[in-house]
Tab-separated table of C-alpha atoms and ligand atoms in Angstrom:
chain	number	residue	atom	x	y	z
A	190	MET	CA	3.145	-8.197	-13.660
A	191	PRO	CA	6.136	-5.861	-13.343
A	192	LYS	CA	9.236	-7.060	-15.165
A	193	LEU	CA	11.766	-8.180	-12.622
A	194	ASP	CA	15.361	-7.178	-13.303
A	195	ALA	CA	17.622	-9.087	-10.935
A	196	ARG	CA	20.836	-8.255	-12.822
A	197	TYR	CA	22.456	-6.780	-9.769
A	198	LEU	CA	21.619	-9.865	-7.791
A	199	GLU	CA	22.877	-12.260	-10.441
A	200	SER	CA	26.269	-10.639	-10.474
A	201	ARG	CA	26.730	-11.650	-6.883
A	202	ARG	CA	26.216	-14.650	-4.745
A	203	ILE	CA	23.118	-14.194	-2.673
A	204	GLY	CA	22.737	-17.741	-1.527
A	205	ARG	CA	23.280	-19.661	1.588
A	206	GLU	CA	26.684	-20.525	3.004
A	207	ASN	CA	27.391	-22.790	0.014
A	208	GLY	CA	27.252	-19.711	-2.228
A	209	LEU	CA	24.559	-20.666	-4.717
A	210	GLU	CA	23.789	-18.203	-7.482
A	211	VAL	CA	20.390	-16.712	-8.262
A	212	GLU	CA	19.501	-19.175	-11.024
A	213	ASP	CA	20.481	-22.121	-8.829
A	214	GLU	CA	18.418	-20.756	-5.966
A	215	LEU	CA	15.382	-20.439	-8.204
A	216	LYS	CA	15.798	-24.044	-9.299
A	217	ALA	CA	16.392	-25.268	-5.764
A	218	TRP	CA	13.278	-23.510	-4.466
A	219	ALA	CA	10.972	-24.127	-7.448
A	220	GLY	CA	9.079	-26.909	-5.682
A	221	GLY	CA	8.761	-24.898	-2.476
A	222	LEU	CA	7.402	-21.864	-4.286
A	223	GLU	CA	4.974	-24.020	-6.225
A	224	ALA	CA	3.710	-25.543	-2.984
A	225	ALA	CA	3.415	-22.116	-1.348
A	226	HIS	CA	1.364	-20.846	-4.286
A	227	ARG	CA	-0.936	-23.866	-4.135
A	228	ALA	CA	-1.321	-23.525	-0.372
A	229	LEU	CA	-2.258	-19.844	-0.633
A	230	LEU	CA	-4.841	-20.538	-3.326
A	231	GLU	CA	-6.324	-23.415	-1.353
A	232	ARG	CA	-6.458	-21.455	1.875
A	233	SER	CA	-8.111	-18.547	0.029
A	234	ARG	CA	-11.341	-20.557	0.112
A	235	ASP	CA	-11.272	-20.550	3.915
A	236	PRO	CA	-12.808	-17.250	5.144
A	237	GLY	CA	-10.736	-17.366	8.341
A	238	ALA	CA	-7.472	-17.328	6.385
A	239	MET	CA	-7.985	-13.680	5.303
A	240	LEU	CA	-6.917	-14.371	1.747
A	241	GLY	CA	-10.011	-12.877	0.115
A	242	TRP	CA	-7.821	-10.168	-1.487
A	243	ILE	CA	-6.772	-12.730	-4.078
A	244	HIS	CA	-10.306	-12.776	-5.482
A	245	LEU	CA	-11.130	-9.049	-5.258
A	246	PRO	CA	-9.999	-8.315	-8.838
A	247	GLU	CA	-12.755	-10.608	-10.120
A	248	ALA	CA	-15.476	-8.515	-8.392
A	249	THR	CA	-16.319	-6.514	-11.503
A	250	GLU	CA	-20.021	-6.247	-10.635
A	251	GLU	CA	-19.031	-4.402	-7.447
A	252	ALA	CA	-17.099	-1.897	-9.576
A	253	ARG	CA	-20.207	-1.282	-11.691
A	254	VAL	CA	-22.341	-0.692	-8.563
A	255	ILE	CA	-19.766	1.828	-7.352
A	256	LEU	CA	-19.756	3.631	-10.697
A	257	ARG	CA	-23.566	3.852	-10.637
A	258	TYR	CA	-23.427	5.298	-7.120
A	259	ARG	CA	-20.940	7.864	-8.347
A	260	GLN	CA	-23.245	8.862	-11.203
A	261	GLY	CA	-26.055	9.382	-8.724
A	262	THR	CA	-23.920	11.647	-6.559
A	263	ALA	CA	-22.359	13.720	-9.305
A	264	TRP	CA	-22.784	16.862	-7.152
A	265	ALA	CA	-19.802	15.638	-5.069
A	266	ARG	CA	-16.772	17.652	-6.158
A	267	GLU	CA	-14.866	16.988	-2.933
A	268	VAL	CA	-14.617	13.635	-1.145
A	269	VAL	CA	-13.281	13.506	2.397
A	270	VAL	CA	-12.006	10.024	3.221
A	271	LEU	CA	-12.052	9.309	6.953
A	272	GLY	CA	-9.870	6.241	7.416
A	273	ILE	CA	-6.427	5.243	8.610
A	274	GLY	CA	-3.777	2.621	7.784
A	275	GLY	CA	-5.083	0.143	5.249
A	276	SER	CA	-8.279	2.179	5.006
A	277	ALA	CA	-6.416	5.138	3.489
A	278	LEU	CA	-2.937	4.338	2.167
A	279	GLY	CA	-3.901	2.379	-0.956
A	280	ALA	CA	-6.503	4.877	-2.138
A	281	ARG	CA	-4.114	7.736	-1.487
A	282	ALA	CA	-1.273	6.061	-3.410
A	283	LEU	CA	-3.475	5.424	-6.431
A	284	TYR	CA	-5.062	8.864	-6.298
A	285	GLN	CA	-1.608	10.415	-6.361
A	286	ALA	CA	-0.511	8.195	-9.241
A	287	LEU	CA	-3.604	8.153	-11.413
A	288	ALA	CA	-6.035	11.010	-10.833
A	289	PRO	CA	-6.467	13.257	-13.863
A	290	ALA	CA	-5.174	16.821	-13.608
A	291	ASP	CA	-8.713	18.136	-13.110
A	292	PRO	CA	-10.480	15.263	-11.341
A	293	PRO	CA	-14.278	15.161	-11.206
A	294	ALA	CA	-13.854	15.156	-7.409
A	295	ARG	CA	-10.802	15.928	-5.308
A	296	LEU	CA	-9.960	13.506	-2.505
A	297	HIS	CA	-8.897	14.605	0.975
A	298	PHE	CA	-7.578	12.014	3.412
A	299	VAL	CA	-8.110	12.427	7.134
A	300	ASP	CA	-5.875	9.704	8.564
A	301	HIS	CA	-4.726	11.537	11.668
A	302	THR	CA	-6.029	13.337	14.717
A	303	ASP	CA	-4.339	16.712	14.290
A	304	PRO	CA	-7.089	19.276	14.880
A	305	GLY	CA	-5.497	22.166	12.963
A	306	PRO	CA	-5.414	20.546	9.504
A	307	ILE	CA	-8.900	19.106	10.031
A	308	ALA	CA	-10.338	22.502	10.973
A	309	ARG	CA	-8.620	24.099	7.973
A	310	LEU	CA	-9.926	21.396	5.656
A	311	MET	CA	-13.499	21.941	6.813
A	312	ALA	CA	-13.126	25.704	6.520
A	313	GLY	CA	-12.092	25.334	2.882
A	314	LEU	CA	-14.876	22.975	1.788
A	315	ASP	CA	-18.438	23.636	0.677
A	316	PRO	CA	-20.639	21.026	2.446
A	317	GLU	CA	-23.172	21.163	-0.429
A	318	ARG	CA	-20.530	19.753	-2.779
A	319	THR	CA	-18.799	17.435	-0.309
A	320	LEU	CA	-19.227	13.727	0.278
A	321	VAL	CA	-17.767	12.343	3.511
A	322	LEU	CA	-16.742	8.717	3.289
A	323	ALA	CA	-16.119	6.889	6.584
A	324	VAL	CA	-13.888	3.903	5.839
A	325	SER	CA	-13.175	1.312	8.509
A	326	LYS	CA	-13.099	-2.458	8.191
A	327	SER	CA	-13.678	-2.979	11.911
A	328	GLY	CA	-15.954	0.031	12.114
A	329	GLY	CA	-14.505	0.933	15.496
A	330	THR	CA	-11.098	2.564	14.974
A	331	ALA	CA	-10.828	5.571	17.290
A	332	GLU	CA	-9.217	7.993	14.826
A	333	THR	CA	-11.873	7.308	12.198
A	334	LEU	CA	-14.814	7.472	14.607
A	335	ALA	CA	-13.469	10.726	16.073
A	336	ALA	CA	-13.242	12.244	12.583
A	337	LEU	CA	-16.751	10.952	11.863
A	338	LEU	CA	-18.117	12.782	14.915
A	339	VAL	CA	-16.506	16.010	13.771
A	340	PHE	CA	-17.579	15.757	10.122
A	341	HIS	CA	-21.081	14.584	10.952
A	342	ARG	CA	-21.609	17.726	13.070
A	343	TRP	CA	-20.160	19.870	10.298
A	344	LEU	CA	-22.555	18.373	7.724
A	345	GLU	CA	-25.607	18.532	9.974
A	346	ASP	CA	-24.945	22.136	10.962
A	347	ALA	CA	-24.757	23.102	7.294
A	348	LEU	CA	-27.339	20.826	5.690
A	349	GLY	CA	-29.813	19.867	8.420
A	350	GLU	CA	-31.528	16.557	7.620
A	351	GLY	CA	-29.804	16.600	4.231
A	352	TRP	CA	-26.558	15.421	5.899
A	353	ARG	CA	-27.502	11.793	5.249
A	354	GLU	CA	-26.996	12.162	1.495
A	355	HIS	CA	-23.493	13.477	2.161
A	356	LEU	CA	-22.205	10.697	4.387
A	357	ALA	CA	-21.456	7.145	3.247
A	358	ALA	CA	-19.682	4.215	4.869
A	359	VAL	CA	-17.305	1.471	3.756
A	360	THR	CA	-17.119	-1.266	6.363
A	361	ASP	CA	-17.776	-4.910	7.250
A	362	PRO	CA	-21.063	-6.165	5.742
A	363	GLU	CA	-22.521	-7.205	9.096
A	364	ARG	CA	-20.368	-6.360	12.067
A	365	GLY	CA	-19.034	-3.317	13.844
A	366	PRO	CA	-20.298	0.051	15.056
A	367	LEU	CA	-20.009	1.788	11.676
A	368	ARG	CA	-22.214	-0.798	9.961
A	369	ALA	CA	-24.796	-0.546	12.753
A	370	TYR	CA	-24.753	3.242	12.520
A	371	ALA	CA	-25.073	3.298	8.730
A	372	ARG	CA	-27.991	0.880	8.928
A	373	ALA	CA	-29.790	2.823	11.647
A	374	GLN	CA	-29.388	6.103	9.766
A	375	GLY	CA	-30.149	4.694	6.319
A	376	LEU	CA	-26.793	5.759	4.878
A	377	ALA	CA	-25.289	4.499	1.648
A	378	ALA	CA	-22.841	1.766	2.622
A	379	PHE	CA	-20.375	-0.498	0.828
A	380	SER	CA	-18.922	-3.725	2.157
A	381	VAL	CA	-15.374	-4.865	2.765
A	382	PRO	CA	-15.484	-8.669	2.504
A	383	PRO	CA	-14.921	-10.221	5.951
A	384	ASP	CA	-11.942	-12.215	4.654
A	385	VAL	CA	-10.038	-9.128	3.464
A	386	GLY	CA	-7.801	-7.271	5.932
A	387	GLY	CA	-7.162	-3.520	5.863
A	388	ARG	CA	-3.784	-3.444	4.123
A	389	PHE	CA	-4.993	-5.915	1.484
A	390	SER	CA	-8.234	-4.044	0.792
A	391	VAL	CA	-7.261	-1.509	-1.864
A	392	PHE	CA	-9.231	-3.340	-4.594
A	393	SER	CA	-12.351	-3.587	-2.424
A	394	PRO	CA	-14.693	-0.575	-2.008
A	395	VAL	CA	-12.072	0.793	0.424
A	396	GLY	CA	-10.034	1.906	-2.567
A	397	LEU	CA	-12.524	1.700	-5.395
A	398	VAL	CA	-15.197	4.066	-4.035
A	399	PRO	CA	-12.968	7.114	-3.500
A	400	LEU	CA	-10.956	6.402	-6.641
A	401	ALA	CA	-14.120	6.199	-8.758
A	402	PHE	CA	-15.067	9.694	-7.558
A	403	ALA	CA	-11.611	10.942	-8.527
A	404	GLY	CA	-12.086	9.689	-12.091
A	405	VAL	CA	-9.632	6.775	-11.852
A	406	ALA	CA	-10.481	3.906	-14.204
A	407	ILE	CA	-11.304	1.373	-11.480
A	408	GLU	CA	-12.210	-1.405	-13.914
A	409	ASP	CA	-8.738	-1.089	-15.454
A	410	LEU	CA	-7.171	-1.319	-12.016
A	411	LEU	CA	-8.960	-4.613	-11.466
A	412	MET	CA	-7.915	-5.848	-14.909
A	413	GLY	CA	-4.275	-5.131	-14.005
A	414	ALA	CA	-4.648	-6.911	-10.683
A	415	ARG	CA	-6.046	-9.976	-12.484
A	416	ARG	CA	-2.862	-10.016	-14.566
A	417	ALA	CA	-0.826	-10.159	-11.374
A	418	ASN	CA	-2.974	-13.059	-10.149
A	419	ALA	CA	-2.347	-14.979	-13.336
A	420	ARG	CA	1.448	-14.689	-12.967
A	421	ALA	CA	1.799	-14.751	-9.190
A	422	ARG	CA	3.831	-17.931	-9.270
A	423	GLU	CA	6.430	-16.184	-11.473
A	424	GLU	CA	7.856	-12.752	-10.588
A	425	ALA	CA	6.060	-12.269	-7.263
A	426	ALA	CA	7.255	-15.612	-5.917
A	427	GLN	CA	10.770	-15.057	-7.282
A	428	SER	CA	11.121	-11.598	-5.818
A	429	ALA	CA	9.874	-12.874	-2.451
A	430	LEU	CA	12.513	-15.583	-2.573
A	431	PHE	CA	15.284	-13.031	-3.272
A	432	LEU	CA	14.124	-10.839	-0.410
A	433	TYR	CA	13.890	-13.816	1.898
A	434	LEU	CA	17.325	-15.248	1.056
A	435	LEU	CA	19.018	-11.890	1.238
A	436	GLU	CA	17.465	-11.200	4.618
A	437	ARG	CA	18.008	-14.634	6.122
A	438	HIS	CA	21.451	-15.419	4.758
A	439	ARG	CA	23.094	-12.120	3.910
A	440	GLY	CA	21.721	-9.909	6.672
A	441	LYS	CA	19.771	-7.533	4.392
A	442	ARG	CA	17.273	-6.647	7.073
A	443	VAL	CA	16.076	-3.392	5.545
A	444	HIS	CA	13.953	-3.541	2.391
A	445	VAL	CA	13.824	-0.227	0.600
A	446	LEU	CA	11.157	0.422	-2.022
A	447	MET	CA	12.330	3.284	-4.198
A	448	PRO	CA	9.971	4.227	-7.008
A	449	TYR	CA	11.261	6.702	-9.536
A	450	GLY	CA	8.673	9.397	-10.158
A	451	LYS	CA	6.794	11.675	-7.813
A	452	ARG	CA	3.469	10.126	-8.820
A	453	LEU	CA	4.582	6.822	-7.290
A	454	GLU	CA	5.581	8.244	-3.911
A	455	GLY	CA	2.450	6.955	-2.167
A	456	VAL	CA	3.088	3.415	-3.428
A	457	ALA	CA	6.192	3.267	-1.221
A	458	ASP	CA	4.192	4.416	1.830
A	459	TRP	CA	1.540	1.805	1.124
A	460	PHE	CA	4.264	-0.849	0.741
A	461	VAL	CA	5.783	0.050	4.127
A	462	GLN	CA	2.509	-0.685	5.906
A	463	LEU	CA	1.949	-3.838	3.866
A	464	HIS	CA	5.304	-5.334	4.794
A	465	ALA	CA	5.551	-3.991	8.346
A	466	GLU	CA	2.163	-5.248	9.525
A	467	SER	CA	2.252	-8.464	7.554
A	468	LEU	CA	5.779	-9.622	8.286
A	469	GLY	CA	6.698	-8.114	11.650
A	470	LYS	CA	5.633	-10.977	13.874
A	471	ALA	CA	6.591	-12.271	17.324
A	472	ARG	CA	5.459	-15.842	16.672
A	473	ASP	CA	5.454	-18.244	13.767
A	474	ARG	CA	2.431	-20.296	12.722
A	475	ARG	CA	3.301	-23.019	15.222
A	476	GLY	CA	3.321	-20.478	18.052
A	477	SER	CA	7.108	-20.408	18.632
A	478	ARG	CA	8.728	-17.078	19.398
A	479	VAL	CA	10.526	-15.767	16.324
A	480	HIS	CA	10.498	-11.925	16.253
A	481	LEU	CA	10.789	-11.823	12.502
A	482	GLY	CA	10.356	-9.229	9.830
A	483	PRO	CA	12.560	-7.144	7.557
A	484	THR	CA	12.230	-3.399	8.126
A	485	PRO	CA	10.544	-1.749	5.127
A	486	LEU	CA	11.697	1.721	4.184
A	487	ALA	CA	10.099	4.137	1.725
A	488	ALA	CA	12.351	6.143	-0.574
A	489	LEU	CA	11.686	8.248	-3.636
A	490	GLY	CA	13.871	8.578	-6.688
A	491	PRO	CA	15.523	10.826	-7.562
A	492	THR	CA	14.670	12.986	-4.524
A	493	ASP	CA	16.267	10.599	-2.024
A	494	GLN	CA	19.438	10.351	-4.052
A	495	HIS	CA	20.103	13.594	-2.222
A	496	SER	CA	19.124	12.201	1.161
A	497	LEU	CA	19.147	8.452	1.792
A	498	LEU	CA	21.443	7.299	-0.979
A	499	GLN	CA	24.701	8.052	0.821
A	500	LEU	CA	23.592	5.760	3.653
A	501	LEU	CA	22.265	3.102	1.281
A	502	ARG	CA	25.572	2.903	-0.568
A	503	GLU	CA	28.104	3.417	2.170
A	504	GLY	CA	26.340	2.800	5.474
A	505	PRO	CA	25.759	-0.622	7.048
A	506	ASN	CA	25.464	-3.258	4.355
A	507	ASP	CA	22.105	-4.467	5.630
A	508	LYS	CA	19.792	-3.136	2.924
A	509	LEU	CA	18.223	-4.287	-0.292
A	510	VAL	CA	16.877	-1.668	-2.680
A	511	ALA	CA	13.935	-2.447	-4.955
A	512	MET	CA	13.472	0.283	-7.539
A	513	VAL	CA	10.263	0.827	-9.484
A	514	ARG	CA	10.372	2.536	-12.855
A	515	ALA	CA	7.871	3.070	-15.654
A	516	GLU	CA	8.910	2.251	-19.214
A	517	ASP	CA	6.607	4.858	-20.735
A	518	PRO	CA	6.788	8.117	-18.775
A	519	GLY	CA	3.585	9.437	-20.366
A	520	GLU	CA	3.701	13.187	-20.416
A	521	ASP	CA	7.253	14.469	-20.846
A	522	LEU	CA	9.015	17.811	-20.983
A	523	ARG	CA	11.891	18.669	-23.299
A	524	LEU	CA	14.736	20.650	-21.784
A	525	PRO	CA	15.317	23.772	-23.885
A	526	GLU	CA	18.671	25.385	-24.513
A	527	LEU	CA	19.762	28.208	-22.257
A	528	PRO	CA	22.725	29.921	-23.940
A	529	GLY	CA	23.953	31.655	-20.780
A	530	LEU	CA	24.244	28.344	-18.890
A	531	PRO	CA	26.804	26.139	-20.700
A	532	ALA	CA	27.188	23.976	-17.576
A	533	ALA	CA	23.736	22.570	-18.349
A	534	GLY	CA	24.670	21.896	-21.974
A	535	TYR	CA	24.580	18.123	-21.525
A	536	LEU	CA	20.864	18.475	-20.721
A	537	PHE	CA	19.858	20.582	-23.733
A	538	GLY	CA	17.462	18.769	-26.029
A	539	LYS	CA	16.998	15.818	-23.667
A	540	THR	CA	13.817	15.282	-21.665
A	541	LEU	CA	12.971	15.151	-17.967
A	542	ALA	CA	11.948	11.505	-18.327
A	543	GLN	CA	15.338	10.699	-19.865
A	544	LEU	CA	17.038	12.344	-16.906
A	545	GLN	CA	14.869	10.408	-14.452
A	546	ASP	CA	15.697	7.149	-16.173
A	547	ALA	CA	19.418	7.906	-16.172
A	548	GLU	CA	19.173	8.650	-12.456
A	549	ALA	CA	17.557	5.271	-11.771
A	550	ARG	CA	20.105	3.353	-13.843
A	551	GLY	CA	23.066	5.304	-12.495
A	552	THR	CA	21.947	4.805	-8.910
A	553	ALA	CA	21.427	1.064	-9.406
A	554	LEU	CA	24.976	0.815	-10.745
A	555	ALA	CA	26.452	2.907	-7.926
A	556	LEU	CA	24.738	0.675	-5.367
A	557	ALA	CA	25.691	-2.570	-7.082
A	558	GLU	CA	29.350	-1.559	-7.354
A	559	ALA	CA	29.368	-1.140	-3.593
A	560	GLY	CA	27.985	-4.651	-3.186
A	561	ARG	CA	24.470	-3.462	-2.347
A	562	PRO	CA	21.799	-5.684	-3.899
A	563	VAL	CA	19.354	-3.970	-6.238
A	564	LEU	CA	16.202	-5.287	-7.863
A	565	THR	CA	14.342	-3.285	-10.477
A	566	LEU	CA	10.616	-3.632	-11.087
A	567	THR	CA	9.655	-2.170	-14.441
A	568	ILE	CA	6.027	-1.369	-15.127
A	569	PRO	CA	4.851	-0.433	-18.619
A	570	ALA	CA	3.429	2.977	-17.610
A	571	VAL	CA	1.936	4.936	-14.729
A	572	ASP	CA	-1.600	3.930	-15.672
A	573	ALA	CA	-4.445	2.019	-14.053
A	574	PRO	CA	-3.677	-1.469	-15.465
A	575	SER	CA	0.019	-1.191	-14.510
A	576	LEU	CA	-0.682	0.095	-11.011
A	577	GLY	CA	-3.368	-2.565	-10.455
A	578	ASP	CA	-0.790	-5.123	-11.471
A	579	LEU	CA	2.000	-3.633	-9.322
A	580	LEU	CA	-0.030	-3.442	-6.118
A	581	GLN	CA	-1.469	-6.932	-6.472
A	582	PHE	CA	2.066	-8.162	-7.284
A	583	LEU	CA	3.351	-6.624	-4.030
A	584	MET	CA	0.501	-8.265	-2.095
A	585	TRP	CA	1.451	-11.628	-3.577
A	586	GLN	CA	5.114	-10.981	-2.778
A	587	THR	CA	4.120	-10.307	0.849
A	588	ALA	CA	2.015	-13.469	1.004
A	589	PHE	CA	4.901	-15.558	-0.368
A	590	LEU	CA	7.227	-13.997	2.203
A	591	GLY	CA	4.760	-14.993	4.906
A	592	GLU	CA	4.905	-18.591	3.634
A	593	LEU	CA	8.711	-18.585	3.480
A	594	TYR	CA	8.983	-17.242	7.032
A	595	GLY	CA	6.267	-19.619	8.231
A	596	ILE	CA	4.218	-16.823	9.805
A	597	ASN	CA	0.647	-15.579	9.530
A	598	ALA	CA	0.984	-12.522	7.283
A	599	PHE	CA	-2.678	-11.625	7.628
A	600	ASP	CA	-3.111	-10.638	11.257
A	601	GLN	CA	-1.796	-7.643	13.219
A	602	PRO	CA	-1.946	-8.373	16.952
A	603	GLY	CA	0.423	-5.511	17.796
A	604	VAL	CA	-1.824	-2.981	16.075
A	605	GLU	CA	-4.902	-4.370	17.833
A	606	LEU	CA	-3.239	-4.185	21.254
A	607	ALA	CA	-2.342	-0.512	20.856
A	608	LYS	CA	-5.943	0.160	19.741
A	609	THR	CA	-7.256	-1.534	22.891
A	610	TYR	CA	-4.959	0.536	25.121
A	611	THR	CA	-6.039	3.729	23.357
A	612	TYR	CA	-9.732	2.917	23.825
A	613	ALA	CA	-9.120	2.180	27.509
A	614	LEU	CA	-7.223	5.443	28.056
A	615	MET	CA	-10.094	7.321	26.439
A	616	GLY	CA	-12.514	5.849	28.949
A	617	ARG	CA	-13.662	2.536	27.545
A	618	GLU	CA	-13.355	-0.669	29.611
A	619	GLY	CA	-9.935	-1.405	31.125
A	620	TYR	CA	-9.022	2.207	31.961
A	621	GLU	CA	-7.690	1.472	35.465
A	622	GLU	CA	-5.624	-1.489	34.319
A	623	VAL	CA	-3.966	0.443	31.466
A	624	ARG	CA	-3.347	3.461	33.693
A	625	ARG	CA	-1.581	1.221	36.255
A	626	ARG	CA	0.567	-0.215	33.486
A	627	LEU	CA	1.466	3.252	32.205
A	628	GLU	CA	2.506	4.273	35.682
A	629	GLY	CA	4.583	1.101	35.979
A	630	GLU	CA	6.382	2.043	32.754
A	631	ALA	CA	7.033	5.615	33.876
B	1364	PA5	O1	-4.072	-3.347	7.809
B	1364	PA5	C1	-4.736	-3.250	8.830
B	1364	PA5	O2	-5.492	-4.150	9.212
B	1364	PA5	C2	-4.719	-1.969	9.660
B	1364	PA5	O3	-3.694	-1.101	9.310
B	1364	PA5	C3	-6.047	-1.236	9.508
B	1364	PA5	O4	-6.249	-0.910	8.157
B	1364	PA5	C4	-6.111	0.025	10.366
B	1364	PA5	O5	-5.790	-0.259	11.689
B	1364	PA5	C5	-7.500	0.630	10.289
B	1364	PA5	O6	-8.451	-0.313	10.680
B	1364	PA5	P1	-9.964	-0.202	10.271
B	1364	PA5	O7	-10.070	-0.269	8.797
B	1364	PA5	O8	-10.630	-1.322	10.966
B	1364	PA5	O9	-10.443	1.133	10.787
């Protein structure tokens, strides 16, 4: 579980109108957090509650099956992942953070419908060495099915009947068009448990299959995620409480996740989807209109110190910044002397990791001095156990936030509605109705 540094919250009152301090808030809410944790664990046994992600890290046999599949398809040096939203963001974040410099297979994510990049990707790949992985929980998402049509034709044109070996699916075990197609064609297929939603699926085959091809230690990821499960009641619940109180009582409606380190950039993008789809809700669990949800924002340190930081420090005081930093930078580079450049003298002999760390600490101080709340999440290293832990921690944090807000954090009716309108406009049922509505809006 990432270490939670709330120093820049403790120095200020974050509480309700009576001005309680952080420690007092934690005491006051201890019972509530305990009950929320118990409720989540209990509900995780109900398939309809969509809390199956809690138990994914225990599915070690699944990881072994995936690794065996990878051994049997060792010819695959390129893996094209067709998937969008929760079916792409987690795998991409972990690929960016953890893939070795020369991975056994490179991953390419097609999570869009822009023809140019797709055509260029195909032109640069050798079909003989490419595995195409169609990833869709529902099995019916338009962007993914469209990409499947294109890549299927590309494989068949190049490989004839051999295309089947080069196409695999990750989808619901029983339902949906992708499962039916994989079954009919005899394709290799992996299952996303029915009680796991897209944005919570990174430790199911959705993330594990592509990451295994890229040489990421998937069993270590799961081990890290189990650590987060064991301590969920601690840092994850506490951080959720801080976010909740700051949003509800101090107007911090924008939650910025700002990892320090280029390798962690994708984690912030994954976090944005996790919070936006889980917490942006029109109704609470009793059905009352609420229109809740902090706005998540992805930032990258130190790059965004030269972009967003001015706004974060001096713009509207409606933001909370959660930084992520790794204690052990891993590979590091020493900064050599350059005699003709005395202005850089303060850098000579230091390392890039030292500079990055100073940037994180300096920025936290600059924000705190302006009264902007900062939380720091420290992970031991940018490695598979730490990233497994961090992502599962953030999923727990989201689930606790859902409990605190009293909403269902595990559905996404807004996303589903836009999908339905898209299908209709492309000629599926409801075309006339949606066209009339569009004209009404115009
Ligand atoms: O988190 C979610 O449920 C969504 O973002 C989905 O992941 C996204 O819409 C893609 O859906 P599917 O995996 O069914 O293709």
